[in-house]
Short mmCIF file of C-alpha atoms in Angstrom, two decimals:
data_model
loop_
_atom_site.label_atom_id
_atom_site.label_comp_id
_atom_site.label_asym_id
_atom_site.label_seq_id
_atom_site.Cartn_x
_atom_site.Cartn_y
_atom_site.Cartn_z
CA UNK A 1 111.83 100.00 94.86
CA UNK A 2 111.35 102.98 97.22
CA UNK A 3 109.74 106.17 96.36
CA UNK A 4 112.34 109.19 96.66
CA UNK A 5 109.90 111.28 98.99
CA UNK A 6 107.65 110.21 101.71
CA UNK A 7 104.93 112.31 101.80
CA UNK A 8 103.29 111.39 104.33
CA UNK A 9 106.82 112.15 106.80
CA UNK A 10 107.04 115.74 106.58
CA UNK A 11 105.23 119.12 107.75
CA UNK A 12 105.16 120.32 104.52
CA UNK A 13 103.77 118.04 102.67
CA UNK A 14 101.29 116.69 105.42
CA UNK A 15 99.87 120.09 105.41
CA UNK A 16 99.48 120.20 101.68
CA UNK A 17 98.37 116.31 101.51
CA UNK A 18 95.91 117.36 103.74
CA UNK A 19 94.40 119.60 101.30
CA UNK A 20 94.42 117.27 98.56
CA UNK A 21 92.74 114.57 100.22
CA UNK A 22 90.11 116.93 101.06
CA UNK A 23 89.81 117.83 97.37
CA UNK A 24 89.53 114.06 96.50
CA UNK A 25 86.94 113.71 98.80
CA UNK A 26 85.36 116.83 97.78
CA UNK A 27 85.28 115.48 93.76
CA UNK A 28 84.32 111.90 95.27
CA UNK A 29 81.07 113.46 96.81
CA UNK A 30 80.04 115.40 93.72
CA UNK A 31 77.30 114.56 91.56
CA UNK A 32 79.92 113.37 88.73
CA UNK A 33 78.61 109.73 88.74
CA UNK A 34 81.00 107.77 90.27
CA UNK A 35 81.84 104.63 87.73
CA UNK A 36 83.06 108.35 85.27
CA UNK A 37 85.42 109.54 87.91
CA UNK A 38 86.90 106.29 88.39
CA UNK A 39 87.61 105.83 84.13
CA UNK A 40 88.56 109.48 83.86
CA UNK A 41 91.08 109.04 86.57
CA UNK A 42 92.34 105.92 85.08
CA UNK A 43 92.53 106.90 81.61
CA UNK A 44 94.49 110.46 82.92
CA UNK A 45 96.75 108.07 85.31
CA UNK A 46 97.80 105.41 81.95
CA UNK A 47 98.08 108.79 79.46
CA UNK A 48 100.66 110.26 81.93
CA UNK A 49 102.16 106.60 83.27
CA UNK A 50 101.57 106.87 86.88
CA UNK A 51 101.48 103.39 87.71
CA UNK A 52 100.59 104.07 91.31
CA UNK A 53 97.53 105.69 90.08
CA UNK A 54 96.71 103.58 87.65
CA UNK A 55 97.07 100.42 90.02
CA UNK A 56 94.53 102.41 92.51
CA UNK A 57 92.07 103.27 90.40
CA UNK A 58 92.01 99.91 88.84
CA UNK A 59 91.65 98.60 91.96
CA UNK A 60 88.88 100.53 93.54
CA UNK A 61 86.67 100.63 90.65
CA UNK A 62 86.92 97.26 90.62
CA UNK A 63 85.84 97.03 94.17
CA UNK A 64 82.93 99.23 93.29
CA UNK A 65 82.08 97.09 91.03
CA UNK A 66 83.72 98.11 87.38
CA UNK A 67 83.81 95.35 85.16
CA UNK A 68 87.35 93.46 84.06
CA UNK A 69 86.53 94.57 80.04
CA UNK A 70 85.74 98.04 80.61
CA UNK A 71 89.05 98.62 82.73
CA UNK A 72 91.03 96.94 80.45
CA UNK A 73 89.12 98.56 77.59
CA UNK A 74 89.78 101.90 78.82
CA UNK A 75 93.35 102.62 77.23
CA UNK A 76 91.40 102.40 73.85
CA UNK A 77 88.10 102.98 74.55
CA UNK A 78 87.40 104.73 70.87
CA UNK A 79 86.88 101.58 69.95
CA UNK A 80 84.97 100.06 72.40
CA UNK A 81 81.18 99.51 72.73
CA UNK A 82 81.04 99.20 76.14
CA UNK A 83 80.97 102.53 77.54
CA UNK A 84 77.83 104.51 77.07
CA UNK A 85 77.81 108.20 75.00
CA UNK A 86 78.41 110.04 78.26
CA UNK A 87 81.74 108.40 79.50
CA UNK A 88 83.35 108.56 76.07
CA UNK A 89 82.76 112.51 75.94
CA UNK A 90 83.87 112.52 79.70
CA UNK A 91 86.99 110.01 78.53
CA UNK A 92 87.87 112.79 75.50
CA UNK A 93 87.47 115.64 77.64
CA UNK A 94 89.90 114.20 79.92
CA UNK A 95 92.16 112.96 77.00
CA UNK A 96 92.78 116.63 75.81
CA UNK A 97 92.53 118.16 79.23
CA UNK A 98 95.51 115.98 79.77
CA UNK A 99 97.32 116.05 76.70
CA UNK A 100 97.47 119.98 76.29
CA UNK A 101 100.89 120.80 76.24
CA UNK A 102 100.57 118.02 72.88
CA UNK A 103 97.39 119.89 71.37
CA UNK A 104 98.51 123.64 71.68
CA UNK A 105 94.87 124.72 71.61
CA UNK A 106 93.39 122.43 74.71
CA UNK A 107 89.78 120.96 74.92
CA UNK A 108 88.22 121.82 71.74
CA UNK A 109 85.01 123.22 71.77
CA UNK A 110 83.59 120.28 69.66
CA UNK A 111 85.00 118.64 72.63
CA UNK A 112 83.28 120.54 75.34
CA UNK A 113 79.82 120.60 73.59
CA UNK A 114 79.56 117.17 73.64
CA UNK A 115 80.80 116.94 77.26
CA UNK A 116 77.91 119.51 78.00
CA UNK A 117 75.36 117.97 76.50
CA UNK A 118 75.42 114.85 78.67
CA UNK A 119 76.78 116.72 82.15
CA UNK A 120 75.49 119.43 84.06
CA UNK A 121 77.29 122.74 84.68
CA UNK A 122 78.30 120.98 88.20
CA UNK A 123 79.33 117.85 87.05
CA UNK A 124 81.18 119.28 84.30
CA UNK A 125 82.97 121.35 86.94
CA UNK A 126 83.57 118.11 88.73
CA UNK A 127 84.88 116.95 85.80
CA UNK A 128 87.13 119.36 84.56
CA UNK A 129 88.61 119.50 88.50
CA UNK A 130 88.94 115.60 88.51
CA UNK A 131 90.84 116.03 85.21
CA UNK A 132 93.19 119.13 86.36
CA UNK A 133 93.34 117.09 89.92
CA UNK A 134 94.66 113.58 88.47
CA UNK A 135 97.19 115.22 86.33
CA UNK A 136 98.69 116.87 89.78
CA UNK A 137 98.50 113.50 91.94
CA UNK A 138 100.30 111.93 88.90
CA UNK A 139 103.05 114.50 89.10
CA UNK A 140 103.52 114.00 92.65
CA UNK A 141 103.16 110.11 92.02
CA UNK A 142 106.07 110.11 89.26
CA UNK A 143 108.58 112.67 90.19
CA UNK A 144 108.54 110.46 93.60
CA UNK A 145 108.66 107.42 91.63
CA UNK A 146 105.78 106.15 93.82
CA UNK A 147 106.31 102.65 93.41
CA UNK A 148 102.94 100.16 92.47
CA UNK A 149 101.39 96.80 92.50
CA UNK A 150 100.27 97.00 96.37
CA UNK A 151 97.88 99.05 97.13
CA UNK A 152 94.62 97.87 98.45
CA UNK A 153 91.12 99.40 97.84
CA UNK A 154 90.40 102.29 100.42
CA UNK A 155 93.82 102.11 102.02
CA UNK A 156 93.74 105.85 101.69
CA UNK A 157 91.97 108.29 104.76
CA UNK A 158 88.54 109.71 103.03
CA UNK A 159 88.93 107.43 100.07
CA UNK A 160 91.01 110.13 98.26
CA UNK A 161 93.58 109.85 95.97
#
C-alpha cells in the first residue's frame, strides 16, 4: 500500500510540514510530562483510526520506556488500574476533545476541573494543543491513507509527529 500524497515531495506541504514539526517539537519540550503526551496521542490516534499514528506512538513510548500493559490498556483505560489519577483526566480530556463533533457540547466542565486540578495552566495548554494537534496529524495521516506497521522510533527530524 502507498499513501496517495507524499508530503514530504512538494513545496507546499514541506513548507507547512515544516511548521508542524516545529509544533511537535514545541509540545514535546513542554512541561506536559512526557509518558501523558505519548497516551494522549495514542488514545486520540486509535479514537480517530490513524494507524500510522497509532503504530508511532506505540512505538516510541515504548522506546521511552512505556510498559506493554499500559499501551495495550490504553483503548480502555476506564477500567484499568494502571494509570495514575492524572493520566486518566488527561486520557478524558483528550477523549472529548476528540470526540466533539459526537458530544455537541465538547469538554465538559466536570471534565476540565478535573484536568485542572492535576495540570498546571501550561501543561493544560500543552495538553489541550497536543489534543487539537493529534487530531490534525491524524487527518493528514488518513485522508493520505498513510500506510503503517514500519516506522521506527525517532525516524522523524526533531522527534515530531
Amino acid at each position: 500500500m502507498d499513501a496517495r500524497l507524499n508530503y514530504f515531495a512538494g513545496p507546499t506541504a514541506g513548507k507547512a510540514l515544516k511548521h508542524f514539526m516545529a509544533a511537535g517539537k514545541t509540545l514535546k519540550d513542554s512541561p506536559l510530562p512526557a509518558a501523558t503526551q505519548e497516551l494522549v496521542a495514542l488514545r486520540v490516534s486509535q479514537i480517530n483510526g490513524c494507524a500510522f499514528c497509532i503504530d508511532m506512538h506505540t512505538k516510541d513510548a515504548a522506546a521511552a520506556g512505556e510498559t506493554a500493559v499500559r499501551l495495550n490498556l490504553v483503548a480502555a483505560w476506564r477500567e484499568a488500574t494502571v494509570f495514575t489519577e492524572a493520566e486518566r483526566a488527561a486520557l478524558e480530556l483528550a477523549e472529548e476533545g476528540t470526540r466533539v463533533a459526537d458530544a455537541a457540547g465538547g469538554v465538559s466542565d466536570e471534565v476540565w476541573e478535573c484536568a485542572a486540578k492535576h495540570y498546571d495552566e501550561e501543561q493544560l495548554t500543552a495538553l489541550v494543543i497536543l489534543v487539537s494537534f493529534m487530531n490534525s496529524v491524524n487527518r493528514l495521516n488518513i485522508i493520505a491513507q498513510q500506510p503503517a506497521g514500519d516506522y521506527t522510533p525517532g525516524q522523524f527530524p526533531l522527534n515530531a509527529h
